Amino acid sequence: GQYSTGKTSFIRHLLGVDFPGMHIGPEPTSDKFMALIHGEDHKIIKGNTLTVMPELPFFGLSQFGSRFLNHFNGSVADSPLLQFMNMIDTPGILSGEKQRLSREYP
């Protein structure tokens, strides 16, 4: 969805915790896709590292190359919901063609 429509706020509400890399604001706050995964150590994991971790389902994303992986991070949070599923928080979509053409991933 477009930026500032509550995507991150909704995920935060579902998880019941703040997560590393979470940014909430009225303007576009991130250009990264954030995979939310369960763990006790709250930390950020870079996208290229996520694709080589056999316990995670992100191996197939390596086919999109470093331009995409530079805009993909993992956020480890200790939320009970994440014991059963991973979630993806997406960057907001800007409505203009200029913004779509200037991003560095497909």
Short mmCIF file of N, CA and C in Angstrom, two decimals, residues 1-56:
data_model
loop_
_atom_site.label_atom_id
_atom_site.label_comp_id
_atom_site.label_asym_id
_atom_site.label_seq_id
_atom_site.Cartn_x
_atom_site.Cartn_y
_atom_site.Cartn_z
N GLY A 1 0.81 -1.19 0.00
CA GLY A 1 0.00 0.00 0.00
C GLY A 1 0.85 1.25 0.00
N GLN A 2 0.20 2.36 -0.13
CA GLN A 2 0.91 3.64 -0.11
C GLN A 2 1.52 3.89 1.26
N TYR A 3 2.47 4.81 1.30
CA TYR A 3 3.10 5.13 2.57
C TYR A 3 2.10 5.80 3.51
N SER A 4 2.38 5.66 4.81
CA SER A 4 1.58 6.29 5.88
C SER A 4 0.13 5.82 5.91
N THR A 5 -0.10 4.55 5.59
CA THR A 5 -1.46 4.02 5.69
C THR A 5 -1.60 3.06 6.87
N GLY A 6 -0.52 2.85 7.64
CA GLY A 6 -0.61 2.06 8.86
C GLY A 6 -0.11 0.64 8.76
N LYS A 7 0.63 0.29 7.72
CA LYS A 7 1.11 -1.08 7.57
C LYS A 7 1.99 -1.50 8.76
N THR A 8 2.99 -0.69 9.07
CA THR A 8 3.91 -1.01 10.17
C THR A 8 3.19 -0.95 11.50
N SER A 9 2.32 0.02 11.68
CA SER A 9 1.56 0.12 12.94
C SER A 9 0.68 -1.10 13.15
N PHE A 10 0.08 -1.61 12.08
CA PHE A 10 -0.76 -2.80 12.18
C PHE A 10 0.08 -4.01 12.58
N ILE A 11 1.25 -4.17 11.95
CA ILE A 11 2.12 -5.30 12.29
C ILE A 11 2.59 -5.18 13.74
N ARG A 12 2.95 -3.97 14.15
CA ARG A 12 3.36 -3.75 15.54
C ARG A 12 2.24 -4.16 16.50
N HIS A 13 1.02 -3.83 16.18
CA HIS A 13 -0.12 -4.20 17.02
C HIS A 13 -0.28 -5.72 17.08
N LEU A 14 -0.17 -6.39 15.93
CA LEU A 14 -0.29 -7.85 15.91
C LEU A 14 0.80 -8.52 16.73
N LEU A 15 2.03 -8.03 16.60
CA LEU A 15 3.15 -8.65 17.31
C LEU A 15 3.14 -8.33 18.80
N GLY A 16 2.62 -7.18 19.15
CA GLY A 16 2.60 -6.78 20.56
C GLY A 16 3.93 -6.26 21.06
N VAL A 17 4.88 -6.04 20.16
CA VAL A 17 6.21 -5.52 20.53
C VAL A 17 6.72 -4.61 19.42
N ASP A 18 7.61 -3.69 19.80
CA ASP A 18 8.36 -2.96 18.80
C ASP A 18 9.41 -3.91 18.23
N PHE A 19 9.81 -3.70 16.99
CA PHE A 19 10.83 -4.56 16.41
C PHE A 19 11.96 -3.72 15.82
N PRO A 20 13.18 -4.25 15.82
CA PRO A 20 14.32 -3.50 15.30
C PRO A 20 14.08 -3.05 13.86
N GLY A 21 14.41 -1.81 13.58
CA GLY A 21 14.24 -1.27 12.24
C GLY A 21 12.86 -0.69 11.98
N MET A 22 11.99 -0.76 12.97
CA MET A 22 10.63 -0.24 12.82
C MET A 22 10.68 1.28 12.79
N HIS A 23 10.06 1.87 11.77
CA HIS A 23 9.97 3.33 11.67
C HIS A 23 8.53 3.67 11.34
N ILE A 24 7.94 4.54 12.15
CA ILE A 24 6.56 4.97 11.94
C ILE A 24 6.57 6.49 11.85
N GLY A 25 5.97 7.02 10.80
CA GLY A 25 5.92 8.47 10.64
C GLY A 25 4.99 8.85 9.51
N PRO A 26 4.70 10.14 9.39
CA PRO A 26 3.74 10.61 8.37
C PRO A 26 4.31 10.62 6.95
N GLU A 27 5.62 10.63 6.81
CA GLU A 27 6.26 10.64 5.50
C GLU A 27 6.87 9.27 5.24
N PRO A 28 7.27 8.96 4.01
CA PRO A 28 7.95 7.69 3.76
C PRO A 28 9.15 7.53 4.70
N THR A 29 9.21 6.42 5.41
CA THR A 29 10.23 6.25 6.43
C THR A 29 11.26 5.19 6.08
N SER A 30 10.99 4.35 5.10
CA SER A 30 11.95 3.32 4.74
C SER A 30 11.74 2.88 3.30
N ASP A 31 12.83 2.44 2.68
CA ASP A 31 12.73 1.86 1.35
C ASP A 31 13.10 0.38 1.40
N LYS A 32 13.02 -0.21 2.60
CA LYS A 32 13.42 -1.60 2.79
C LYS A 32 12.23 -2.52 3.04
N PHE A 33 12.36 -3.73 2.53
CA PHE A 33 11.45 -4.80 2.89
C PHE A 33 12.01 -5.41 4.17
N MET A 34 11.17 -5.61 5.18
CA MET A 34 11.63 -6.10 6.47
C MET A 34 10.94 -7.44 6.77
N ALA A 35 11.74 -8.51 6.81
CA ALA A 35 11.22 -9.83 7.20
C ALA A 35 11.26 -9.90 8.72
N LEU A 36 10.13 -10.15 9.32
CA LEU A 36 10.05 -10.24 10.77
C LEU A 36 10.11 -11.71 11.16
N ILE A 37 11.13 -12.05 11.95
CA ILE A 37 11.35 -13.44 12.33
C ILE A 37 11.52 -13.54 13.84
N HIS A 38 11.23 -14.71 14.37
CA HIS A 38 11.27 -14.90 15.82
C HIS A 38 12.68 -15.15 16.32
N GLY A 39 12.97 -14.58 17.46
CA GLY A 39 14.23 -14.80 18.16
C GLY A 39 14.27 -13.96 19.42
N GLU A 40 15.12 -14.37 20.35
CA GLU A 40 15.21 -13.64 21.62
C GLU A 40 16.10 -12.41 21.52
N ASP A 41 17.09 -12.45 20.62
CA ASP A 41 18.01 -11.31 20.45
C ASP A 41 17.43 -10.36 19.43
N HIS A 42 16.96 -9.21 19.88
CA HIS A 42 16.43 -8.22 18.95
C HIS A 42 17.59 -7.66 18.14
N LYS A 43 17.56 -7.88 16.81
CA LYS A 43 18.64 -7.42 15.96
C LYS A 43 18.16 -7.35 14.51
N ILE A 44 18.98 -6.72 13.69
CA ILE A 44 18.76 -6.63 12.24
C ILE A 44 19.73 -7.60 11.56
N ILE A 45 19.22 -8.33 10.57
CA ILE A 45 20.06 -9.22 9.77
C ILE A 45 19.95 -8.75 8.32
N LYS A 46 21.07 -8.56 7.66
CA LYS A 46 21.08 -8.09 6.27
C LYS A 46 20.51 -9.15 5.34
N GLY A 47 19.92 -8.69 4.24
CA GLY A 47 19.23 -9.57 3.30
C GLY A 47 20.08 -10.68 2.73
N ASN A 48 21.33 -10.37 2.35
CA ASN A 48 22.16 -11.42 1.77
C ASN A 48 22.47 -12.51 2.79
N THR A 49 22.54 -12.17 4.06
CA THR A 49 22.73 -13.17 5.11
C THR A 49 21.49 -14.02 5.29
N LEU A 50 20.31 -13.41 5.21
CA LEU A 50 19.06 -14.16 5.36
C LEU A 50 18.93 -15.27 4.32
N THR A 51 19.45 -15.02 3.10
CA THR A 51 19.28 -16.00 2.03
C THR A 51 20.16 -17.23 2.20
N VAL A 52 21.14 -17.19 3.09
CA VAL A 52 22.01 -18.35 3.30
C VAL A 52 21.79 -19.01 4.66
N MET A 53 20.76 -18.60 5.37
CA MET A 53 20.44 -19.22 6.66
C MET A 53 19.45 -20.36 6.40
N PRO A 54 19.88 -21.62 6.53
CA PRO A 54 19.03 -22.75 6.14
C PRO A 54 17.74 -22.88 6.96
N GLU A 55 17.70 -22.31 8.15
CA GLU A 55 16.50 -22.41 8.97
C GLU A 55 15.42 -21.40 8.56
N LEU A 56 15.74 -20.52 7.62
CA LEU A 56 14.78 -19.50 7.17
C LEU A 56 14.39 -19.75 5.71
#
